[in-house]
């Protein structure tokens, strides 16, 4: 019988683990299945969305510094990034997403957090203690559950987009951008938020040119990110434009994209070997099968102001799975801490701590 099970392994999950471990609640983190093809395709791999990003410049505590020494001393050798093991310098390096997540995971383990690398596929919140079932059929019983499963990238839903997934269509530049098919070729990123600008900027390392295609005439991205796009000579912004169809063939994958200007109706084709979607996210709540109340946009509903309570007593939610507004690593970690304290108080109140 577990006192606290944390489902999910992004900043919310690890913050919850650190706090509950330090409160002697011996948390179990179910971090996700690293070998699942579905997880790879959806971008729901262990360590969450940050493991799919590059530099993290807005998580407090990591200015440009000698990160190598920090990573080397904090992580077991087999979990150190290749450049640390190879003793290479990264000048002015702060921290990147995978490194930050590896540090959080290690910090949680240092206080005795247990971790299993499986997916939760089913829950039963109809009776206490609650039961969780993992993809290999293991069942786990818990007095409290913290759901921190995050959100995943959206696709447009065009049949041609689906047809060319993994053959030129991707929702993760960091995962796929370095593939040979994208080298020295024009690429397209769709979306106007911070993610889109980040992906476009990253892709300029490999592409001959990156078109950033937005459906309105303004970017949604923060000012500093917008400026980065404007200043990059390899990025061209195409406004008021939506994707009509992905063009290509079985042999070459994506070869071009047909667009429509939504002001004039004019259609045009751009030659490109890759399409990267950066158009927002969907919360990972499928395994809950409606047992926890959701908001109209499908995120877990926090039922009490300034608490991480859900509609089920003893089940708490933290991070992007319940937050469609802030969606930052630091705010996810913050609500992870809140969920841990809420779980601890619940257990104490019920004499279960
Ligand atoms: P956002 O919701 O901020 O942006 C989504 C973008 O996709 C918008 O430009 C939106 O267009 C566009 N879009 C949505 N649906 C469609 C569609 N069907 N067709 C065409 N375009 C579409 O999501 P992000 O993932 O960019 O960012 C999420 C959060 O994460 C934000 O809070 C962001 O600040 C943060 N973030 C921060 C980073 C950083 O600071 N380094 C990096 C990445 C993310 P429209 O604007 O017209 O609605």
mmCIF file of C-alpha atoms and ligand atoms in Angstrom:
data_model
loop_
_atom_site.group_PDB
_atom_site.id
_atom_site.type_symbol
_atom_site.label_atom_id
_atom_site.label_comp_id
_atom_site.label_asym_id
_atom_site.label_seq_id
_atom_site.Cartn_x
_atom_site.Cartn_y
_atom_site.Cartn_z
ATOM 1 C CA UNK A 1 0.000 0.000 0.000
ATOM 2 C CA UNK A 2 1.475 3.303 -1.075
ATOM 3 C CA UNK A 3 0.911 6.529 0.808
ATOM 4 C CA UNK A 4 1.558 8.705 -2.239
ATOM 5 C CA UNK A 5 1.820 7.761 -5.889
ATOM 6 C CA UNK A 6 2.841 10.443 -8.341
ATOM 7 C CA UNK A 7 1.931 9.845 -11.972
ATOM 8 C CA UNK A 8 4.147 11.813 -14.342
ATOM 9 C CA UNK A 9 7.774 12.905 -14.388
ATOM 10 C CA UNK A 10 7.962 16.536 -15.447
ATOM 11 C CA UNK A 11 8.787 19.417 -13.080
ATOM 12 C CA UNK A 12 5.437 19.022 -11.262
ATOM 13 C CA UNK A 13 6.016 15.322 -10.625
ATOM 14 C CA UNK A 14 9.583 15.712 -9.355
ATOM 15 C CA UNK A 15 8.751 18.698 -7.154
ATOM 16 C CA UNK A 16 5.918 16.662 -5.615
ATOM 17 C CA UNK A 17 8.326 13.753 -5.151
ATOM 18 C CA UNK A 18 11.007 15.877 -3.454
ATOM 19 C CA UNK A 19 8.498 17.329 -1.006
ATOM 20 C CA UNK A 20 6.709 14.069 -0.179
ATOM 21 C CA UNK A 21 10.008 12.199 0.129
ATOM 22 C CA UNK A 22 11.335 14.784 2.572
ATOM 23 C CA UNK A 23 8.086 14.401 4.536
ATOM 24 C CA UNK A 24 8.897 10.663 4.911
ATOM 25 C CA UNK A 25 5.934 9.597 2.787
ATOM 26 C CA UNK A 26 8.131 7.326 0.595
ATOM 27 C CA UNK A 27 6.582 8.402 -2.706
ATOM 28 C CA UNK A 28 6.452 6.214 -5.768
ATOM 29 C CA UNK A 29 6.798 8.019 -9.105
ATOM 30 C CA UNK A 30 5.375 6.268 -12.149
ATOM 31 C CA UNK A 31 7.438 8.115 -14.742
ATOM 32 C CA UNK A 32 6.163 6.625 -18.011
ATOM 33 C CA UNK A 33 7.380 3.938 -20.387
ATOM 34 C CA UNK A 34 10.533 5.048 -22.251
ATOM 35 C CA UNK A 35 10.220 2.209 -24.781
ATOM 36 C CA UNK A 36 6.648 2.889 -25.918
ATOM 37 C CA UNK A 37 6.365 3.854 -29.591
ATOM 38 C CA UNK A 38 3.112 5.658 -28.798
ATOM 39 C CA UNK A 39 4.912 7.784 -26.205
ATOM 40 C CA UNK A 40 7.645 8.582 -28.708
ATOM 41 C CA UNK A 41 5.166 9.589 -31.392
ATOM 42 C CA UNK A 42 2.987 11.666 -29.056
ATOM 43 C CA UNK A 43 5.885 13.247 -27.186
ATOM 44 C CA UNK A 44 4.763 11.776 -23.852
ATOM 45 C CA UNK A 45 8.108 10.247 -22.943
ATOM 46 C CA UNK A 46 9.457 10.176 -19.364
ATOM 47 C CA UNK A 47 10.729 13.540 -18.041
ATOM 48 C CA UNK A 48 7.987 15.343 -19.918
ATOM 49 C CA UNK A 49 7.983 18.199 -22.366
ATOM 50 C CA UNK A 50 11.183 19.737 -21.024
ATOM 51 C CA UNK A 51 13.059 16.665 -22.178
ATOM 52 C CA UNK A 52 12.071 17.715 -25.709
ATOM 53 C CA UNK A 53 13.383 21.278 -25.485
ATOM 54 C CA UNK A 54 16.744 23.005 -25.741
ATOM 55 C CA UNK A 55 17.948 25.831 -23.497
ATOM 56 C CA UNK A 56 15.779 26.715 -20.509
ATOM 57 C CA UNK A 57 16.531 30.355 -19.811
ATOM 58 C CA UNK A 58 13.675 31.177 -17.470
ATOM 59 C CA UNK A 59 13.970 28.557 -14.723
ATOM 60 C CA UNK A 60 15.463 30.457 -11.785
ATOM 61 C CA UNK A 61 18.813 29.346 -10.431
ATOM 62 C CA UNK A 62 20.651 28.480 -13.633
ATOM 63 C CA UNK A 63 22.478 31.510 -15.014
ATOM 64 C CA UNK A 64 25.308 30.958 -17.486
ATOM 65 C CA UNK A 65 27.902 29.116 -15.440
ATOM 66 C CA UNK A 66 30.133 26.063 -15.273
ATOM 67 C CA UNK A 67 27.209 23.709 -15.675
ATOM 68 C CA UNK A 68 29.578 20.876 -16.513
ATOM 69 C CA UNK A 69 30.947 20.742 -12.979
ATOM 70 C CA UNK A 70 27.453 20.824 -11.536
ATOM 71 C CA UNK A 71 26.164 18.034 -13.780
ATOM 72 C CA UNK A 72 29.269 15.962 -13.241
ATOM 73 C CA UNK A 73 29.005 16.087 -9.476
ATOM 74 C CA UNK A 74 25.223 15.727 -9.276
ATOM 75 C CA UNK A 75 24.437 12.903 -11.707
ATOM 76 C CA UNK A 76 25.549 9.274 -11.921
ATOM 77 C CA UNK A 77 27.973 8.821 -14.843
ATOM 78 C CA UNK A 78 25.457 6.898 -16.959
ATOM 79 C CA UNK A 79 23.003 9.810 -16.739
ATOM 80 C CA UNK A 80 25.432 12.615 -17.504
ATOM 81 C CA UNK A 81 25.043 14.339 -20.898
ATOM 82 C CA UNK A 82 27.577 13.189 -23.503
ATOM 83 C CA UNK A 83 29.386 16.542 -23.484
ATOM 84 C CA UNK A 84 29.972 16.312 -19.733
ATOM 85 C CA UNK A 85 31.342 12.768 -20.000
ATOM 86 C CA UNK A 86 33.553 13.894 -22.899
ATOM 87 C CA UNK A 87 34.813 16.789 -20.736
ATOM 88 C CA UNK A 88 33.777 19.393 -23.295
ATOM 89 C CA UNK A 89 33.113 23.028 -22.466
ATOM 90 C CA UNK A 90 29.814 24.703 -23.339
ATOM 91 C CA UNK A 91 30.585 28.422 -23.022
ATOM 92 C CA UNK A 92 27.867 30.543 -21.417
ATOM 93 C CA UNK A 93 25.760 27.491 -20.884
ATOM 94 C CA UNK A 94 22.904 27.744 -18.395
ATOM 95 C CA UNK A 95 20.827 24.592 -18.384
ATOM 96 C CA UNK A 96 18.880 22.725 -21.048
ATOM 97 C CA UNK A 97 15.618 20.830 -20.646
ATOM 98 C CA UNK A 98 16.918 17.258 -20.421
ATOM 99 C CA UNK A 99 19.679 18.329 -18.000
ATOM 100 C CA UNK A 100 17.247 20.164 -15.751
ATOM 101 C CA UNK A 101 14.955 17.148 -15.674
ATOM 102 C CA UNK A 102 17.807 14.744 -14.951
ATOM 103 C CA UNK A 103 18.810 16.951 -11.995
ATOM 104 C CA UNK A 104 15.242 17.098 -10.644
ATOM 105 C CA UNK A 105 14.871 13.311 -10.941
ATOM 106 C CA UNK A 106 18.176 12.763 -9.142
ATOM 107 C CA UNK A 107 17.219 15.202 -6.383
ATOM 108 C CA UNK A 108 13.982 13.253 -5.800
ATOM 109 C CA UNK A 109 15.859 9.939 -5.738
ATOM 110 C CA UNK A 110 18.417 11.319 -3.281
ATOM 111 C CA UNK A 111 15.600 11.558 -0.728
ATOM 112 C CA UNK A 112 14.414 8.007 -1.329
ATOM 113 C CA UNK A 113 11.819 8.441 -4.073
ATOM 114 C CA UNK A 114 11.195 5.159 -5.870
ATOM 115 C CA UNK A 115 10.696 5.350 -9.641
ATOM 116 C CA UNK A 116 9.105 2.890 -12.042
ATOM 117 C CA UNK A 117 9.276 3.370 -15.796
ATOM 118 C CA UNK A 118 5.755 2.370 -16.789
ATOM 119 C CA UNK A 119 2.589 3.998 -18.111
ATOM 120 C CA UNK A 120 -0.548 4.130 -15.996
ATOM 121 C CA UNK A 121 -3.331 2.986 -18.314
ATOM 122 C CA UNK A 122 -6.243 2.784 -15.891
ATOM 123 C CA UNK A 123 -7.322 4.105 -12.515
ATOM 124 C CA UNK A 124 -10.115 3.173 -10.130
ATOM 125 C CA UNK A 125 -11.052 6.111 -7.943
ATOM 126 C CA UNK A 126 -14.466 4.689 -7.073
ATOM 127 C CA UNK A 127 -13.267 3.155 -3.805
ATOM 128 C CA UNK A 128 -10.447 3.713 -1.304
ATOM 129 C CA UNK A 129 -7.631 2.877 -1.387
ATOM 130 C CA UNK A 130 -7.342 3.892 -5.015
ATOM 131 C CA UNK A 131 -6.065 1.425 -7.623
ATOM 132 C CA UNK A 132 -3.761 2.219 -10.539
ATOM 133 C CA UNK A 133 -3.036 -0.246 -13.328
ATOM 134 C CA UNK A 134 0.128 0.001 -15.417
ATOM 135 C CA UNK A 135 0.541 -0.996 -19.083
ATOM 136 C CA UNK A 136 1.962 -4.399 -18.137
ATOM 137 C CA UNK A 137 -0.998 -5.204 -15.873
ATOM 138 C CA UNK A 138 0.611 -4.424 -12.500
ATOM 139 C CA UNK A 139 -1.819 -2.926 -9.986
ATOM 140 C CA UNK A 140 -0.754 -0.439 -7.335
ATOM 141 C CA UNK A 141 -2.883 0.710 -4.409
ATOM 142 C CA UNK A 142 -2.514 4.160 -2.920
ATOM 143 C CA UNK A 143 -4.088 6.375 -0.276
ATOM 144 C CA UNK A 144 -3.314 9.502 -2.301
ATOM 145 C CA UNK A 145 -2.476 10.130 -5.935
ATOM 146 C CA UNK A 146 -0.848 13.180 -7.489
ATOM 147 C CA UNK A 147 -1.590 13.446 -11.193
ATOM 148 C CA UNK A 148 1.219 15.292 -12.983
ATOM 149 C CA UNK A 149 0.980 13.837 -16.469
ATOM 150 C CA UNK A 150 1.359 17.133 -18.323
ATOM 151 C CA UNK A 151 0.227 17.870 -21.840
ATOM 152 C CA UNK A 152 1.326 16.911 -25.338
ATOM 153 C CA UNK A 153 1.715 18.685 -28.650
ATOM 154 C CA UNK A 154 -1.267 19.099 -30.965
ATOM 155 C CA UNK A 155 -1.496 18.254 -34.648
ATOM 156 C CA UNK A 156 -3.800 19.914 -37.183
ATOM 157 C CA UNK A 157 -5.637 16.685 -37.993
ATOM 158 C CA UNK A 158 -5.220 16.682 -41.776
ATOM 159 C CA UNK A 159 -5.109 13.186 -43.341
ATOM 160 C CA UNK A 160 -1.981 14.140 -45.300
ATOM 161 C CA UNK A 161 -0.297 15.271 -42.064
ATOM 162 C CA UNK A 162 -0.982 11.867 -40.556
ATOM 163 C CA UNK A 163 0.271 10.087 -43.656
ATOM 164 C CA UNK A 164 3.683 11.752 -43.427
ATOM 165 C CA UNK A 165 4.232 11.541 -39.647
ATOM 166 C CA UNK A 166 7.855 10.469 -39.116
ATOM 167 C CA UNK A 167 8.518 11.029 -42.807
ATOM 168 C CA UNK A 168 8.827 14.781 -42.637
ATOM 169 C CA UNK A 169 5.984 15.721 -40.273
ATOM 170 C CA UNK A 170 6.945 16.206 -36.629
ATOM 171 C CA UNK A 171 5.854 18.088 -33.515
ATOM 172 C CA UNK A 172 9.325 18.121 -31.999
ATOM 173 C CA UNK A 173 12.183 19.916 -33.689
ATOM 174 C CA UNK A 174 14.623 18.979 -30.942
ATOM 175 C CA UNK A 175 13.819 15.276 -31.337
ATOM 176 C CA UNK A 176 13.846 15.144 -35.130
ATOM 177 C CA UNK A 177 15.478 18.318 -36.486
ATOM 178 C CA UNK A 178 18.953 16.846 -36.904
ATOM 179 C CA UNK A 179 17.768 14.014 -39.146
ATOM 180 C CA UNK A 180 19.493 13.880 -42.552
ATOM 181 C CA UNK A 181 16.192 14.464 -44.381
ATOM 182 C CA UNK A 182 16.020 18.007 -42.981
ATOM 183 C CA UNK A 183 19.643 19.049 -43.620
ATOM 184 C CA UNK A 184 20.166 22.053 -45.881
ATOM 185 C CA UNK A 185 16.531 21.976 -46.985
ATOM 186 C CA UNK A 186 13.742 24.497 -46.510
ATOM 187 C CA UNK A 187 11.519 23.633 -43.522
ATOM 188 C CA UNK A 188 8.184 24.939 -42.250
ATOM 189 C CA UNK A 189 7.078 25.575 -38.674
ATOM 190 C CA UNK A 190 3.393 26.246 -38.026
ATOM 191 C CA UNK A 191 2.395 28.292 -34.986
ATOM 192 C CA UNK A 192 3.179 31.717 -33.581
ATOM 193 C CA UNK A 193 3.824 31.030 -29.892
ATOM 194 C CA UNK A 194 7.075 30.698 -27.951
ATOM 195 C CA UNK A 195 7.318 27.030 -28.912
ATOM 196 C CA UNK A 196 7.062 27.832 -32.612
ATOM 197 C CA UNK A 197 9.794 30.474 -32.436
ATOM 198 C CA UNK A 198 11.968 28.184 -30.365
ATOM 199 C CA UNK A 199 11.513 25.333 -32.844
ATOM 200 C CA UNK A 200 12.135 27.600 -35.844
ATOM 201 C CA UNK A 201 15.287 29.018 -34.268
ATOM 202 C CA UNK A 202 16.565 25.551 -33.451
ATOM 203 C CA UNK A 203 15.873 24.317 -36.975
ATOM 204 C CA UNK A 204 17.949 27.110 -38.530
ATOM 205 C CA UNK A 205 20.990 25.116 -37.361
ATOM 206 C CA UNK A 206 20.174 22.485 -39.970
ATOM 207 C CA UNK A 207 17.814 23.983 -42.547
ATOM 208 C CA UNK A 208 18.654 26.166 -45.533
ATOM 209 C CA UNK A 209 15.655 28.307 -44.564
ATOM 210 C CA UNK A 210 12.756 28.129 -42.096
ATOM 211 C CA UNK A 211 9.296 29.483 -42.907
ATOM 212 C CA UNK A 212 7.326 30.356 -39.788
ATOM 213 C CA UNK A 213 3.690 30.211 -40.855
ATOM 214 C CA UNK A 214 1.079 31.932 -38.684
ATOM 215 C CA UNK A 215 -2.686 32.117 -39.099
ATOM 216 C CA UNK A 216 -3.001 35.724 -37.891
ATOM 217 C CA UNK A 217 -0.837 38.728 -38.704
ATOM 218 C CA UNK A 218 0.863 38.818 -35.291
ATOM 219 C CA UNK A 219 2.942 36.382 -33.299
ATOM 220 C CA UNK A 220 1.679 35.226 -29.918
ATOM 221 C CA UNK A 221 5.234 34.650 -28.681
ATOM 222 C CA UNK A 222 6.799 36.809 -25.949
ATOM 223 C CA UNK A 223 8.585 39.951 -27.138
ATOM 224 C CA UNK A 224 12.075 38.555 -26.583
ATOM 225 C CA UNK A 225 11.250 35.438 -28.613
ATOM 226 C CA UNK A 226 9.594 37.504 -31.372
ATOM 227 C CA UNK A 227 12.754 39.589 -31.659
ATOM 228 C CA UNK A 228 14.782 36.409 -31.977
ATOM 229 C CA UNK A 229 12.667 35.385 -34.962
ATOM 230 C CA UNK A 230 12.854 38.853 -36.565
ATOM 231 C CA UNK A 231 16.635 38.969 -36.135
ATOM 232 C CA UNK A 232 17.321 35.537 -37.606
ATOM 233 C CA UNK A 233 18.121 35.908 -41.318
ATOM 234 C CA UNK A 234 17.140 32.308 -41.980
ATOM 235 C CA UNK A 235 13.577 32.727 -40.649
ATOM 236 C CA UNK A 236 10.836 34.129 -42.885
ATOM 237 C CA UNK A 237 7.435 34.788 -41.326
ATOM 238 C CA UNK A 238 4.387 34.130 -43.506
ATOM 239 C CA UNK A 239 1.218 35.688 -42.088
ATOM 240 C CA UNK A 240 -2.523 35.042 -42.428
ATOM 241 C CA UNK A 241 -1.815 31.600 -43.777
ATOM 242 C CA UNK A 242 -3.091 28.082 -43.070
ATOM 243 C CA UNK A 243 -1.977 24.665 -44.233
ATOM 244 C CA UNK A 244 -4.153 22.984 -46.855
ATOM 245 C CA UNK A 245 -2.223 19.824 -47.548
ATOM 246 C CA UNK A 246 1.105 18.115 -47.036
ATOM 247 C CA UNK A 247 2.511 16.997 -50.382
ATOM 248 C CA UNK A 248 4.968 14.199 -50.955
ATOM 249 C CA UNK A 249 5.398 10.596 -51.961
ATOM 250 C CA UNK A 250 6.198 7.254 -50.372
ATOM 251 C CA UNK A 251 9.824 7.348 -51.389
ATOM 252 C CA UNK A 252 10.789 10.876 -50.323
ATOM 253 C CA UNK A 253 8.248 11.671 -47.628
ATOM 254 C CA UNK A 254 7.344 15.358 -47.468
ATOM 255 C CA UNK A 255 8.470 17.363 -50.504
ATOM 256 C CA UNK A 256 6.211 20.439 -50.388
ATOM 257 C CA UNK A 257 3.282 22.053 -48.570
ATOM 258 C CA UNK A 258 0.198 23.719 -50.014
ATOM 259 C CA UNK A 259 -1.061 26.751 -48.111
ATOM 260 C CA UNK A 260 -4.038 29.084 -48.278
ATOM 261 C CA UNK A 261 -3.969 32.767 -47.451
ATOM 262 C CA UNK A 262 -7.000 33.159 -45.187
ATOM 263 C CA UNK A 263 -7.485 36.824 -46.164
ATOM 264 C CA UNK A 264 -7.335 36.489 -49.952
ATOM 265 C CA UNK A 265 -8.091 32.785 -50.425
ATOM 266 C CA UNK A 266 -4.994 32.511 -52.625
ATOM 267 C CA UNK A 267 -3.352 29.096 -52.594
ATOM 268 C CA UNK A 268 0.368 28.558 -52.989
ATOM 269 C CA UNK A 269 2.931 25.789 -52.661
ATOM 270 C CA UNK A 270 6.237 25.967 -50.768
ATOM 271 C CA UNK A 271 8.944 23.428 -51.377
ATOM 272 C CA UNK A 272 9.968 21.939 -48.012
ATOM 273 C CA UNK A 273 11.234 18.636 -46.710
ATOM 274 C CA UNK A 274 9.783 19.068 -43.238
ATOM 275 C CA UNK A 275 6.714 20.313 -41.407
ATOM 276 C CA UNK A 276 6.975 21.032 -37.679
ATOM 277 C CA UNK A 277 3.780 21.700 -35.739
ATOM 278 C CA UNK A 278 3.924 24.017 -32.725
ATOM 279 C CA UNK A 279 0.240 24.808 -32.245
ATOM 280 C CA UNK A 280 -0.424 24.191 -28.593
ATOM 281 C CA UNK A 281 -1.109 21.210 -26.398
ATOM 282 C CA UNK A 282 -3.617 18.639 -25.143
ATOM 283 C CA UNK A 283 -3.583 17.480 -21.509
ATOM 284 C CA UNK A 284 -2.751 13.819 -20.870
ATOM 285 C CA UNK A 285 -5.933 12.690 -19.140
ATOM 286 C CA UNK A 286 -7.079 9.719 -21.281
ATOM 287 C CA UNK A 287 -6.225 7.121 -18.623
ATOM 288 C CA UNK A 288 -8.605 8.798 -16.158
ATOM 289 C CA UNK A 289 -11.638 7.751 -18.240
ATOM 290 C CA UNK A 290 -13.782 10.562 -16.874
ATOM 291 C CA UNK A 291 -13.243 9.734 -13.186
ATOM 292 C CA UNK A 292 -11.865 13.191 -12.416
ATOM 293 C CA UNK A 293 -13.777 16.335 -13.349
ATOM 294 C CA UNK A 294 -12.273 18.260 -16.267
ATOM 295 C CA UNK A 295 -12.586 21.894 -17.373
ATOM 296 C CA UNK A 296 -14.452 22.676 -20.609
ATOM 297 C CA UNK A 297 -11.085 22.680 -22.418
ATOM 298 C CA UNK A 298 -10.263 19.198 -21.108
ATOM 299 C CA UNK A 299 -7.764 20.002 -18.342
ATOM 300 C CA UNK A 300 -8.181 18.627 -14.809
ATOM 301 C CA UNK A 301 -10.337 20.978 -12.777
ATOM 302 C CA UNK A 302 -8.836 22.307 -9.562
ATOM 303 C CA UNK A 303 -11.961 22.366 -7.439
ATOM 304 C CA UNK A 304 -10.854 24.723 -4.645
ATOM 305 C CA UNK A 305 -9.235 28.114 -5.045
ATOM 306 C CA UNK A 306 -5.456 28.033 -4.406
ATOM 307 C CA UNK A 307 -5.470 24.283 -3.730
ATOM 308 C CA UNK A 308 -4.543 21.342 -5.959
ATOM 309 C CA UNK A 309 -7.673 19.397 -4.973
ATOM 310 C CA UNK A 310 -9.562 17.591 -7.725
ATOM 311 C CA UNK A 311 -13.143 16.325 -7.713
ATOM 312 C CA UNK A 312 -11.866 13.117 -6.043
ATOM 313 C CA UNK A 313 -10.861 13.336 -2.379
ATOM 314 C CA UNK A 314 -7.185 12.441 -1.935
ATOM 315 C CA UNK A 315 -6.415 12.865 -5.640
ATOM 316 C CA UNK A 316 -4.449 15.996 -6.456
ATOM 317 C CA UNK A 317 -3.344 17.514 -9.761
ATOM 318 C CA UNK A 318 -0.217 19.490 -10.547
ATOM 319 C CA UNK A 319 1.414 21.067 -13.562
ATOM 320 C CA UNK A 320 0.225 21.384 -17.139
ATOM 321 C CA UNK A 321 -2.403 18.647 -16.842
ATOM 322 C CA UNK A 322 -4.415 21.141 -14.795
ATOM 323 C CA UNK A 323 -2.999 24.423 -16.087
ATOM 324 C CA UNK A 324 -3.807 25.728 -19.541
ATOM 325 C CA UNK A 325 -2.860 29.276 -18.599
ATOM 326 C CA UNK A 326 0.660 29.598 -17.158
ATOM 327 C CA UNK A 327 2.190 26.370 -18.506
ATOM 328 C CA UNK A 328 5.740 27.065 -17.331
ATOM 329 C CA UNK A 329 8.269 24.694 -15.805
ATOM 330 C CA UNK A 330 8.489 26.904 -12.721
ATOM 331 C CA UNK A 331 4.712 27.120 -12.249
ATOM 332 C CA UNK A 332 4.412 23.351 -12.764
ATOM 333 C CA UNK A 333 7.083 22.780 -10.110
ATOM 334 C CA UNK A 334 5.224 25.223 -7.844
ATOM 335 C CA UNK A 335 1.939 23.345 -8.110
ATOM 336 C CA UNK A 336 3.852 20.068 -7.657
ATOM 337 C CA UNK A 337 5.027 21.397 -4.293
ATOM 338 C CA UNK A 338 1.463 22.473 -3.450
ATOM 339 C CA UNK A 339 0.089 19.027 -4.345
ATOM 340 C CA UNK A 340 2.692 17.374 -2.106
ATOM 341 C CA UNK A 341 1.713 19.575 0.848
ATOM 342 C CA UNK A 342 -1.988 18.978 0.127
ATOM 343 C CA UNK A 343 -1.400 15.198 0.044
ATOM 344 C CA UNK A 344 0.642 15.310 3.254
ATOM 345 C CA UNK A 345 -2.105 17.229 5.085
ATOM 346 C CA UNK A 346 -4.774 14.881 3.740
ATOM 347 C CA UNK A 347 -2.825 11.836 4.978
ATOM 348 C CA UNK A 348 -2.226 13.404 8.411
ATOM 349 C CA UNK A 349 -5.872 14.407 8.716
ATOM 350 C CA UNK A 350 -6.979 10.828 7.974
ATOM 351 C CA UNK A 351 -4.333 9.255 10.219
ATOM 352 C CA UNK A 352 -2.555 7.702 7.248
ATOM 353 C CA UNK A 353 0.786 9.563 7.276
HETATM 354 P P1 LIG B 1 0.660 28.822 -27.445
HETATM 355 O O1 LIG B 1 -0.720 28.436 -27.077
HETATM 356 O O2 LIG B 1 1.301 29.978 -26.762
HETATM 357 O O3 LIG B 1 0.716 29.132 -29.001
HETATM 358 C C1 LIG B 1 0.101 28.288 -29.926
HETATM 359 C C2 LIG B 1 0.266 28.884 -31.313
HETATM 360 O O4 LIG B 1 -0.294 27.966 -32.260
HETATM 361 C C3 LIG B 1 -0.457 30.220 -31.472
HETATM 362 O O5 LIG B 1 0.319 31.089 -32.257
HETATM 363 C C4 LIG B 1 -1.729 29.808 -32.213
HETATM 364 O O6 LIG B 1 -2.190 30.790 -33.098
HETATM 365 C C5 LIG B 1 -1.236 28.648 -33.064
HETATM 366 N N1 LIG B 1 -2.312 27.723 -33.409
HETATM 367 C C6 LIG B 1 -3.135 27.035 -32.580
HETATM 368 N N2 LIG B 1 -3.984 26.245 -33.278
HETATM 369 C C7 LIG B 1 -3.677 26.457 -34.582
HETATM 370 C C8 LIG B 1 -4.200 25.950 -35.794
HETATM 371 N N3 LIG B 1 -5.185 25.052 -35.800
HETATM 372 N N4 LIG B 1 -3.655 26.382 -36.945
HETATM 373 C C9 LIG B 1 -2.642 27.276 -36.957
HETATM 374 N N5 LIG B 1 -2.092 27.793 -35.844
HETATM 375 C C10 LIG B 1 -2.610 27.388 -34.673
HETATM 376 O O7 LIG B 1 1.527 27.472 -27.286
HETATM 377 P P2 LIG B 1 3.087 27.271 -27.122
HETATM 378 O O8 LIG B 1 3.256 25.814 -27.145
HETATM 379 O O9 LIG B 1 3.872 28.085 -28.051
HETATM 380 O O10 LIG B 1 3.401 27.816 -25.651
HETATM 381 C C11 LIG B 1 2.738 27.276 -24.509
HETATM 382 C C12 LIG B 1 3.259 27.947 -23.241
HETATM 383 O O11 LIG B 1 4.606 27.556 -23.035
HETATM 384 C C13 LIG B 1 3.243 29.460 -23.323
HETATM 385 O O12 LIG B 1 2.895 29.950 -22.077
HETATM 386 C C14 LIG B 1 4.666 29.800 -23.672
HETATM 387 O O13 LIG B 1 5.023 31.076 -23.204
HETATM 388 C C15 LIG B 1 5.434 28.703 -22.955
HETATM 389 N N6 LIG B 1 6.725 28.440 -23.630
HETATM 390 C C16 LIG B 1 7.802 29.164 -23.215
HETATM 391 C C17 LIG B 1 9.025 28.976 -23.805
HETATM 392 C C18 LIG B 1 10.166 29.803 -23.343
HETATM 393 O O14 LIG B 1 9.968 30.734 -22.599
HETATM 394 N N7 LIG B 1 11.388 29.522 -23.760
HETATM 395 C C19 LIG B 1 9.248 28.010 -24.877
HETATM 396 C C20 LIG B 1 8.033 27.313 -25.261
HETATM 397 C C21 LIG B 1 6.833 27.534 -24.635
HETATM 398 P P3 LIG B 1 -2.912 32.123 -32.560
HETATM 399 O O15 LIG B 1 -1.823 32.950 -31.962
HETATM 400 O O16 LIG B 1 -3.476 32.677 -33.808
HETATM 401 O O17 LIG B 1 -3.936 31.671 -31.570
#
